[in-house]
Amino acid sequence: MVIKVNFKNPEKNIIKNAAEIIKKGGLVVFPTETVYGLGANALNAKAVKKIFKAKGRPADNPLIVHIADKKSILILAKNISEEAFILAEKFWPGPLTLILEKKTIVPPEVTAGNKTVAIRMPDNKTALALIKAAGVPVAAPSANLAGKPSPTNAGHVAKDLEDRVDLILDGGQTKIGLESTVLDLTQKPFAILRPGGISQEQIEKVIGKVNFWKAGSKSVVKSPGMKYRHYAPRAKLILIDYNNKERAEEIIKKLIKENKEKKAKVGVMATDETRSSYPEADLILTLGSRKNLKIIARNLFKTLRIFDENKIDIILAEGFPEKGIGQAIMNRLSKAADKIIKN
Ligand code: TXA
Ligand code: MG
């Protein structure tokens, strides 16, 4: 069942009913500022197992635990480094997930047997009200079927999961559109395991240099989720590096021609600046202007899903500079891609 909530002032009775479901060990999908989450009581192993089943998620990929106030970090984690408190103060509520040493209260099902736990406080009124009313931390992965693009509106969730969950709270389109940044504070130097809504630059301003995942690098560290194919539309996706604009557009035009000759339905994921450059494509969708990477990030997952709805066979996707939120955009595009063409 999908129920609309007022994102500025979530209705108390709706939140209360949703919280009851969580307390009873059920599954509630809720909006966050990043993407929709598929939530269950993080302290109830049986409820947490339902999340994995509903998503078809491999049991070795741990979940993020969502809290409604900064102090709850103390219930879930121990030996917490000073930087964790500094970062929480600066970025919570917000799209930053901290990996810390777990306390025994956190069931192994949540952390996939790891000694660490991922924690974040989302910046969304519905999410915070739900966690507060449930009175327990809420474990939640993105509310998509495993491997699919993460949901940025309730329609996406319903398409993937409607008959597998007890309730979907519809809080409209999510603001950021990409998941949180996952930062491991249990290894030194600290390491970004997944780039996201808070950029490396923002983190380094507060705690100094951190290690970072790089597009195309194989040395992706301890985040178990990173080894799976992710964010993938049904269509085959080819990512074309955009360091050299002329060369990139030339490659895309050539690929449109080649694939159309093979009778494939070809889509181009372009930008406002380039949308008129590919008249031969069957479907051209723009993510927004290259001048505003935040908007590009917000539109990315939604746009991938539109290509699928239109039964496109091949998506040719332009790349972006790996700066600021561009790191997260390129991370998601690389993971969704069947092939990456450098230029
Ligand atoms: O923005 C977000 O983070 C969204 C919203 C719903 O909060 N959630 C989300 O969850 O993206 P999920 O499950 O799709 O991605 C969680 C990532 C995975 O890559 C997982 O492997 C990693 O966090 N992770 C979770 N616990 C971890 C741990 N203990 N150690 C290392 N990585 C962990
Ligand atoms: Mg996910």
Short mmCIF file of C-alpha atoms and ligand atoms in Angstrom, two decimals:
data_model
loop_
_atom_site.label_atom_id
_atom_site.label_comp_id
_atom_site.label_asym_id
_atom_site.label_seq_id
_atom_site.Cartn_x
_atom_site.Cartn_y
_atom_site.Cartn_z
CA MET A 1 0.00 0.00 0.00
CA VAL A 2 1.24 3.49 -0.89
CA ILE A 3 0.27 6.42 1.38
CA LYS A 4 1.12 10.06 0.63
CA VAL A 5 2.75 12.04 3.44
CA ASN A 6 3.20 15.77 3.73
CA PHE A 7 6.99 16.09 3.52
CA LYS A 8 7.06 19.41 5.39
CA ASN A 9 4.79 18.28 8.19
CA PRO A 10 4.21 14.49 8.19
CA GLU A 11 0.73 13.54 9.44
CA LYS A 12 0.94 12.13 12.97
CA ASN A 13 -1.56 9.30 12.44
CA ILE A 14 0.23 8.08 9.31
CA ILE A 15 3.59 8.09 11.10
CA LYS A 16 2.07 6.29 14.08
CA ASN A 17 0.67 3.49 11.91
CA ALA A 18 3.97 3.13 10.07
CA ALA A 19 5.88 3.01 13.35
CA GLU A 20 3.53 0.26 14.61
CA ILE A 21 4.47 -1.84 11.59
CA ILE A 22 8.18 -1.37 12.34
CA LYS A 23 7.65 -2.25 16.02
CA LYS A 24 5.81 -5.43 15.03
CA GLY A 25 8.69 -6.53 12.81
CA GLY A 26 7.25 -5.43 9.45
CA LEU A 27 8.70 -3.53 6.48
CA VAL A 28 8.06 0.16 5.78
CA VAL A 29 9.49 2.07 2.83
CA PHE A 30 10.19 5.70 3.67
CA PRO A 31 11.69 8.71 1.87
CA THR A 32 15.09 10.12 2.82
CA GLU A 33 16.95 13.09 1.31
CA THR A 34 19.05 10.69 -0.80
CA VAL A 35 16.86 7.80 -2.04
CA TYR A 36 13.95 5.80 -0.59
CA GLY A 37 14.86 3.28 2.12
CA LEU A 38 13.36 -0.16 2.86
CA GLY A 39 13.16 -0.10 6.65
CA ALA A 40 12.84 -2.58 9.49
CA ASN A 41 13.68 -2.60 13.21
CA ALA A 42 17.48 -2.83 13.21
CA LEU A 43 17.52 -4.65 16.54
CA ASN A 44 15.18 -7.42 15.38
CA ALA A 45 17.09 -10.05 13.38
CA LYS A 46 13.94 -11.65 12.02
CA ALA A 47 12.64 -8.33 10.69
CA VAL A 48 16.02 -7.54 9.16
CA LYS A 49 16.04 -10.87 7.32
CA LYS A 50 12.80 -9.82 5.63
CA ILE A 51 14.62 -6.87 4.06
CA PHE A 52 17.11 -9.17 2.33
CA LYS A 53 14.31 -11.42 1.11
CA ALA A 54 12.17 -8.55 -0.23
CA LYS A 55 15.07 -7.00 -2.17
CA GLY A 56 16.71 -10.23 -3.27
CA ARG A 57 19.85 -8.85 -1.63
CA PRO A 58 22.84 -11.13 -0.98
CA ALA A 59 23.15 -11.78 2.77
CA ASP A 60 26.82 -10.73 2.76
CA ASN A 61 25.98 -7.10 1.91
CA PRO A 62 25.43 -5.18 5.17
CA LEU A 63 22.77 -2.52 5.85
CA ILE A 64 22.90 1.09 7.05
CA VAL A 65 21.26 1.75 10.42
CA HIS A 66 19.26 5.00 10.49
CA ILE A 67 18.92 7.03 13.68
CA ALA A 68 16.83 10.08 14.59
CA ASP A 69 19.24 11.82 16.97
CA LYS A 70 23.01 12.02 17.11
CA LYS A 71 23.23 10.47 20.58
CA SER A 72 21.89 7.13 19.32
CA ILE A 73 25.33 6.49 17.86
CA LEU A 74 26.33 5.55 21.43
CA ILE A 75 23.75 2.73 21.58
CA LEU A 76 25.06 1.11 18.41
CA ALA A 77 28.82 1.70 18.33
CA LYS A 78 31.87 1.59 20.62
CA ASN A 79 35.44 2.93 20.56
CA ILE A 80 34.10 5.84 18.54
CA SER A 81 36.83 8.13 17.23
CA GLU A 82 36.67 11.84 17.93
CA GLU A 83 36.29 12.52 14.22
CA ALA A 84 32.97 10.67 14.20
CA PHE A 85 31.47 13.18 16.61
CA ILE A 86 32.94 16.10 14.69
CA LEU A 87 31.53 14.81 11.39
CA ALA A 88 28.12 14.04 12.92
CA GLU A 89 27.98 17.55 14.32
CA LYS A 90 28.84 19.03 10.94
CA PHE A 91 26.90 16.80 8.51
CA TRP A 92 24.00 15.18 10.41
CA PRO A 93 21.21 15.08 9.63
CA GLY A 94 22.57 14.50 6.13
CA PRO A 95 23.93 12.13 3.49
CA LEU A 96 26.97 10.82 5.35
CA THR A 97 27.19 7.25 6.66
CA LEU A 98 29.85 6.43 9.24
CA ILE A 99 31.35 2.96 9.64
CA LEU A 100 32.17 2.30 13.30
CA GLU A 101 32.91 -0.65 15.58
CA LYS A 102 29.60 -2.28 16.45
CA LYS A 103 28.20 -3.09 19.87
CA THR A 104 26.66 -6.54 20.47
CA ILE A 105 23.15 -5.05 20.47
CA VAL A 106 23.40 -4.86 16.64
CA PRO A 107 22.45 -8.28 15.22
CA PRO A 108 24.94 -9.88 12.81
CA GLU A 109 22.20 -9.97 10.15
CA VAL A 110 22.44 -6.16 9.86
CA THR A 111 26.21 -6.06 9.48
CA ALA A 112 26.54 -9.30 7.48
CA GLY A 113 28.71 -10.71 10.25
CA ASN A 114 31.09 -7.73 10.20
CA LYS A 115 32.45 -6.23 13.43
CA THR A 116 31.51 -2.81 12.10
CA VAL A 117 28.19 -1.06 11.68
CA ALA A 118 27.12 1.66 9.22
CA ILE A 119 25.16 4.53 10.80
CA ARG A 120 23.50 7.65 9.48
CA MET A 121 20.92 10.27 10.46
CA PRO A 122 18.83 11.16 7.39
CA ASP A 123 17.78 14.74 6.62
CA ASN A 124 14.11 14.10 5.96
CA LYS A 125 11.19 14.90 8.26
CA THR A 126 9.20 11.77 7.45
CA ALA A 127 12.23 9.52 8.02
CA LEU A 128 13.11 11.20 11.32
CA ALA A 129 9.50 11.14 12.57
CA LEU A 130 9.17 7.45 11.71
CA ILE A 131 12.40 6.44 13.47
CA LYS A 132 11.45 8.51 16.52
CA ALA A 133 7.94 7.06 16.71
CA ALA A 134 9.22 3.50 16.26
CA GLY A 135 11.60 4.08 19.17
CA VAL A 136 14.28 1.87 17.59
CA PRO A 137 17.05 2.39 15.04
CA VAL A 138 15.87 1.48 11.53
CA ALA A 139 17.98 -0.65 9.19
CA ALA A 140 17.36 0.32 5.58
CA PRO A 141 19.00 -0.30 2.22
CA SER A 142 17.80 1.58 -0.84
CA ALA A 143 14.25 0.41 -1.62
CA ASN A 144 14.92 -1.13 -5.05
CA LEU A 145 15.25 -4.71 -6.20
CA ALA A 146 18.91 -5.72 -5.84
CA GLY A 147 20.97 -4.49 -8.79
CA LYS A 148 18.41 -1.93 -10.06
CA PRO A 149 18.76 1.87 -9.94
CA SER A 150 17.87 3.25 -6.51
CA PRO A 151 14.35 4.73 -6.19
CA THR A 152 14.01 8.52 -6.04
CA ASN A 153 10.20 8.54 -5.91
CA ALA A 154 7.48 6.26 -4.55
CA GLY A 155 6.46 5.12 -8.02
CA HIS A 156 9.89 3.54 -8.52
CA VAL A 157 9.53 1.72 -5.21
CA ALA A 158 6.02 0.49 -5.98
CA LYS A 159 7.21 -0.88 -9.32
CA ASP A 160 9.99 -2.91 -7.67
CA LEU A 161 8.53 -3.84 -4.28
CA GLU A 162 4.85 -3.01 -3.80
CA ASP A 163 3.66 -6.54 -2.98
CA ARG A 164 6.76 -7.36 -0.90
CA VAL A 165 6.45 -4.68 1.80
CA ASP A 166 3.79 -3.70 4.35
CA LEU A 167 3.69 0.03 3.57
CA ILE A 168 5.24 2.63 1.27
CA LEU A 169 5.29 6.24 2.51
CA ASP A 170 5.20 8.57 -0.48
CA GLY A 171 7.10 11.76 0.33
CA GLY A 172 7.59 12.90 -3.26
CA GLN A 173 10.84 13.20 -5.20
CA THR A 174 14.05 12.89 -3.15
CA LYS A 175 16.28 15.96 -3.00
CA ILE A 176 19.75 14.55 -3.60
CA GLY A 177 18.92 11.54 -5.76
CA LEU A 178 22.12 9.60 -5.01
CA GLU A 179 22.91 7.64 -1.85
CA SER A 180 24.92 8.80 1.13
CA THR A 181 28.70 8.87 1.24
CA VAL A 182 30.02 5.85 3.17
CA LEU A 183 33.09 6.74 5.25
CA ASP A 184 35.03 4.05 7.14
CA LEU A 185 36.42 5.43 10.40
CA THR A 186 37.71 2.04 11.57
CA GLN A 187 40.70 2.01 9.22
CA LYS A 188 43.53 4.52 9.05
CA PRO A 189 43.79 6.56 6.97
CA PHE A 190 40.00 6.91 6.97
CA ALA A 191 38.49 5.81 3.67
CA ILE A 192 35.51 6.72 1.55
CA LEU A 193 34.05 3.35 0.55
CA ARG A 194 31.26 4.88 -1.51
CA PRO A 195 31.16 8.49 -2.74
CA GLY A 196 27.77 10.15 -2.29
CA GLY A 197 25.84 13.21 -1.17
CA ILE A 198 28.72 14.67 0.87
CA SER A 199 31.84 15.16 -1.23
CA GLN A 200 35.42 14.19 -0.39
CA GLU A 201 36.31 17.90 -0.40
CA GLN A 202 33.62 18.64 2.22
CA ILE A 203 34.87 15.82 4.48
CA GLU A 204 38.54 16.76 4.09
CA LYS A 205 37.80 20.35 5.09
CA VAL A 206 36.67 19.00 8.45
CA ILE A 207 39.01 16.04 9.24
CA GLY A 208 41.88 16.30 6.74
CA LYS A 209 42.96 13.86 4.04
CA VAL A 210 40.99 10.64 3.49
CA ASN A 211 41.51 7.77 1.05
CA PHE A 212 39.20 7.56 -1.89
CA TRP A 213 37.66 5.18 -4.37
CA LYS A 214 38.45 6.09 -7.99
CA ALA A 215 36.37 5.36 -11.11
CA GLY A 216 37.60 2.22 -12.82
CA SER A 217 39.93 1.22 -9.97
CA LYS A 218 39.80 -2.45 -8.98
CA SER A 219 41.10 -1.92 -5.47
CA VAL A 220 37.72 -1.26 -3.99
CA VAL A 221 38.08 -1.94 -0.35
CA LYS A 222 35.98 -3.19 2.47
CA SER A 223 32.50 -2.23 1.35
CA PRO A 224 31.00 -5.60 0.48
CA GLY A 225 28.28 -4.02 -1.63
CA MET A 226 30.80 -2.61 -4.05
CA LYS A 227 31.57 -5.95 -5.66
CA TYR A 228 28.07 -6.41 -7.05
CA ARG A 229 26.75 -4.89 -10.27
CA HIS A 230 24.58 -1.99 -9.27
CA TYR A 231 22.22 0.71 -10.40
CA ALA A 232 21.83 -1.15 -13.66
CA PRO A 233 18.97 -0.49 -16.05
CA ARG A 234 17.67 -3.35 -18.22
CA ALA A 235 19.33 -1.72 -21.22
CA LYS A 236 23.02 -2.11 -21.88
CA LEU A 237 24.85 1.05 -20.80
CA ILE A 238 27.99 2.40 -22.41
CA LEU A 239 29.69 5.24 -20.53
CA ILE A 240 31.71 7.63 -22.67
CA ASP A 241 34.31 9.71 -20.90
CA TYR A 242 33.77 13.41 -21.49
CA ASN A 243 37.27 14.81 -20.92
CA ASN A 244 37.46 15.68 -24.58
CA LYS A 245 34.09 17.06 -25.63
CA GLU A 246 34.51 16.86 -29.42
CA ARG A 247 35.93 13.36 -29.28
CA ALA A 248 33.15 12.16 -26.94
CA GLU A 249 30.39 13.46 -29.20
CA GLU A 250 32.09 11.90 -32.21
CA ILE A 251 32.23 8.51 -30.45
CA ILE A 252 28.57 8.74 -29.41
CA LYS A 253 27.46 9.59 -32.95
CA LYS A 254 29.43 6.66 -34.33
CA LEU A 255 27.93 4.29 -31.75
CA ILE A 256 24.40 5.49 -32.55
CA LYS A 257 24.96 4.68 -36.20
CA GLU A 258 26.56 1.28 -35.58
CA ASN A 259 23.88 0.15 -33.15
CA LYS A 260 21.00 1.35 -35.28
CA GLU A 261 22.40 -0.67 -38.15
CA LYS A 262 22.09 -3.69 -35.84
CA LYS A 263 18.41 -2.72 -35.32
CA ALA A 264 18.94 -1.79 -31.65
CA LYS A 265 16.85 0.96 -30.07
CA VAL A 266 19.44 3.53 -29.06
CA GLY A 267 19.11 6.11 -26.29
CA VAL A 268 21.49 8.89 -25.35
CA MET A 269 21.76 10.24 -21.81
CA ALA A 270 22.85 13.77 -22.60
CA THR A 271 22.91 17.20 -20.99
CA ASP A 272 21.18 20.48 -21.82
CA GLU A 273 24.36 21.52 -23.63
CA THR A 274 24.43 18.45 -25.88
CA ARG A 275 20.83 17.30 -26.29
CA SER A 276 20.58 18.60 -29.85
CA SER A 277 23.85 16.95 -30.91
CA TYR A 278 22.37 13.49 -31.47
CA PRO A 279 19.37 13.76 -33.82
CA GLU A 280 19.73 10.13 -34.98
CA ALA A 281 19.10 8.61 -31.55
CA ASP A 282 15.72 6.96 -30.83
CA LEU A 283 15.44 8.69 -27.44
CA ILE A 284 17.50 11.55 -26.03
CA LEU A 285 17.06 12.41 -22.35
CA THR A 286 18.90 15.21 -20.65
CA LEU A 287 20.05 15.07 -17.03
CA GLY A 288 20.23 18.86 -16.80
CA SER A 289 22.92 21.43 -17.37
CA ARG A 290 26.61 20.55 -16.99
CA LYS A 291 26.85 23.75 -14.96
CA ASN A 292 24.85 22.19 -12.12
CA LEU A 293 26.02 18.71 -11.14
CA LYS A 294 23.57 18.61 -8.20
CA ILE A 295 20.65 18.57 -10.63
CA ILE A 296 22.44 15.95 -12.75
CA ALA A 297 22.76 13.77 -9.62
CA ARG A 298 19.09 14.26 -8.73
CA ASN A 299 17.93 13.16 -12.18
CA LEU A 300 20.32 10.24 -12.79
CA PHE A 301 18.45 7.20 -11.42
CA LYS A 302 15.08 8.50 -12.57
CA THR A 303 16.40 8.93 -16.10
CA LEU A 304 17.87 5.42 -16.23
CA ARG A 305 14.42 4.08 -15.39
CA ILE A 306 12.78 6.15 -18.16
CA PHE A 307 15.06 4.53 -20.75
CA ASP A 308 13.84 1.13 -19.54
CA GLU A 309 10.19 2.18 -19.69
CA ASN A 310 10.81 3.12 -23.32
CA LYS A 311 12.37 -0.28 -24.07
CA ILE A 312 15.68 1.18 -25.13
CA ASP A 313 18.33 -1.50 -25.84
CA ILE A 314 21.48 0.60 -25.52
CA ILE A 315 22.05 3.74 -23.48
CA LEU A 316 25.01 5.89 -24.50
CA ALA A 317 25.85 7.98 -21.44
CA GLU A 318 28.08 11.04 -21.33
CA GLY A 319 30.60 11.17 -18.47
CA PHE A 320 31.19 14.01 -15.99
CA PRO A 321 34.20 15.55 -14.24
CA GLU A 322 35.05 13.66 -11.03
CA LYS A 323 34.88 16.67 -8.74
CA GLY A 324 32.48 17.32 -5.87
CA ILE A 325 29.29 15.34 -6.39
CA GLY A 326 30.72 14.41 -9.82
CA GLN A 327 32.68 11.66 -8.02
CA ALA A 328 29.43 10.04 -6.91
CA ILE A 329 27.78 10.50 -10.32
CA MET A 330 30.72 8.80 -12.07
CA ASN A 331 30.81 6.03 -9.46
CA ARG A 332 27.16 5.16 -10.11
CA LEU A 333 27.54 5.43 -13.89
CA SER A 334 30.65 3.20 -13.85
CA LYS A 335 28.85 0.59 -11.77
CA ALA A 336 25.83 0.64 -14.08
CA ALA A 337 28.00 0.44 -17.21
CA ASP A 338 28.66 -2.66 -19.27
CA LYS A 339 31.51 -0.82 -20.92
CA ILE A 340 33.48 2.39 -20.34
CA ILE A 341 35.12 4.20 -23.24
CA LYS A 342 37.99 6.52 -22.35
CA ASN A 343 38.98 9.35 -24.62
O1 TXA B 1 21.60 7.15 1.16
C1 TXA B 1 21.70 5.99 1.56
O2 TXA B 1 22.75 5.56 2.09
C2 TXA B 1 20.48 5.07 1.40
C3 TXA B 1 19.35 5.61 2.24
C4 TXA B 1 18.15 4.70 2.25
O3 TXA B 1 19.81 5.85 3.54
N1 TXA B 1 20.81 3.72 1.75
C5 TXA B 1 21.61 2.92 0.99
O4 TXA B 1 21.78 1.64 1.48
O5 TXA B 1 22.14 3.29 -0.03
P1 TXA B 1 22.38 0.44 0.61
O6 TXA B 1 22.14 -0.76 1.45
O7 TXA B 1 21.78 0.44 -0.74
O8 TXA B 1 23.91 0.72 0.57
C6 TXA B 1 24.70 0.61 1.74
C7 TXA B 1 26.16 0.54 1.41
C8 TXA B 1 26.53 -0.76 0.72
O9 TXA B 1 27.52 -0.49 -0.26
C9 TXA B 1 27.10 -1.58 1.87
O10 TXA B 1 28.00 -2.56 1.43
C10 TXA B 1 27.77 -0.52 2.71
O11 TXA B 1 26.90 0.60 2.64
N2 TXA B 1 27.90 -0.93 4.12
C11 TXA B 1 26.91 -1.14 5.02
N3 TXA B 1 27.42 -1.56 6.19
C12 TXA B 1 28.74 -1.62 6.04
C13 TXA B 1 29.83 -2.01 6.90
N4 TXA B 1 29.62 -2.41 8.15
N5 TXA B 1 31.08 -1.94 6.40
C14 TXA B 1 31.30 -1.52 5.14
N6 TXA B 1 30.33 -1.16 4.29
C15 TXA B 1 29.07 -1.21 4.73
MG MG B 2 21.45 0.17 -2.72
#
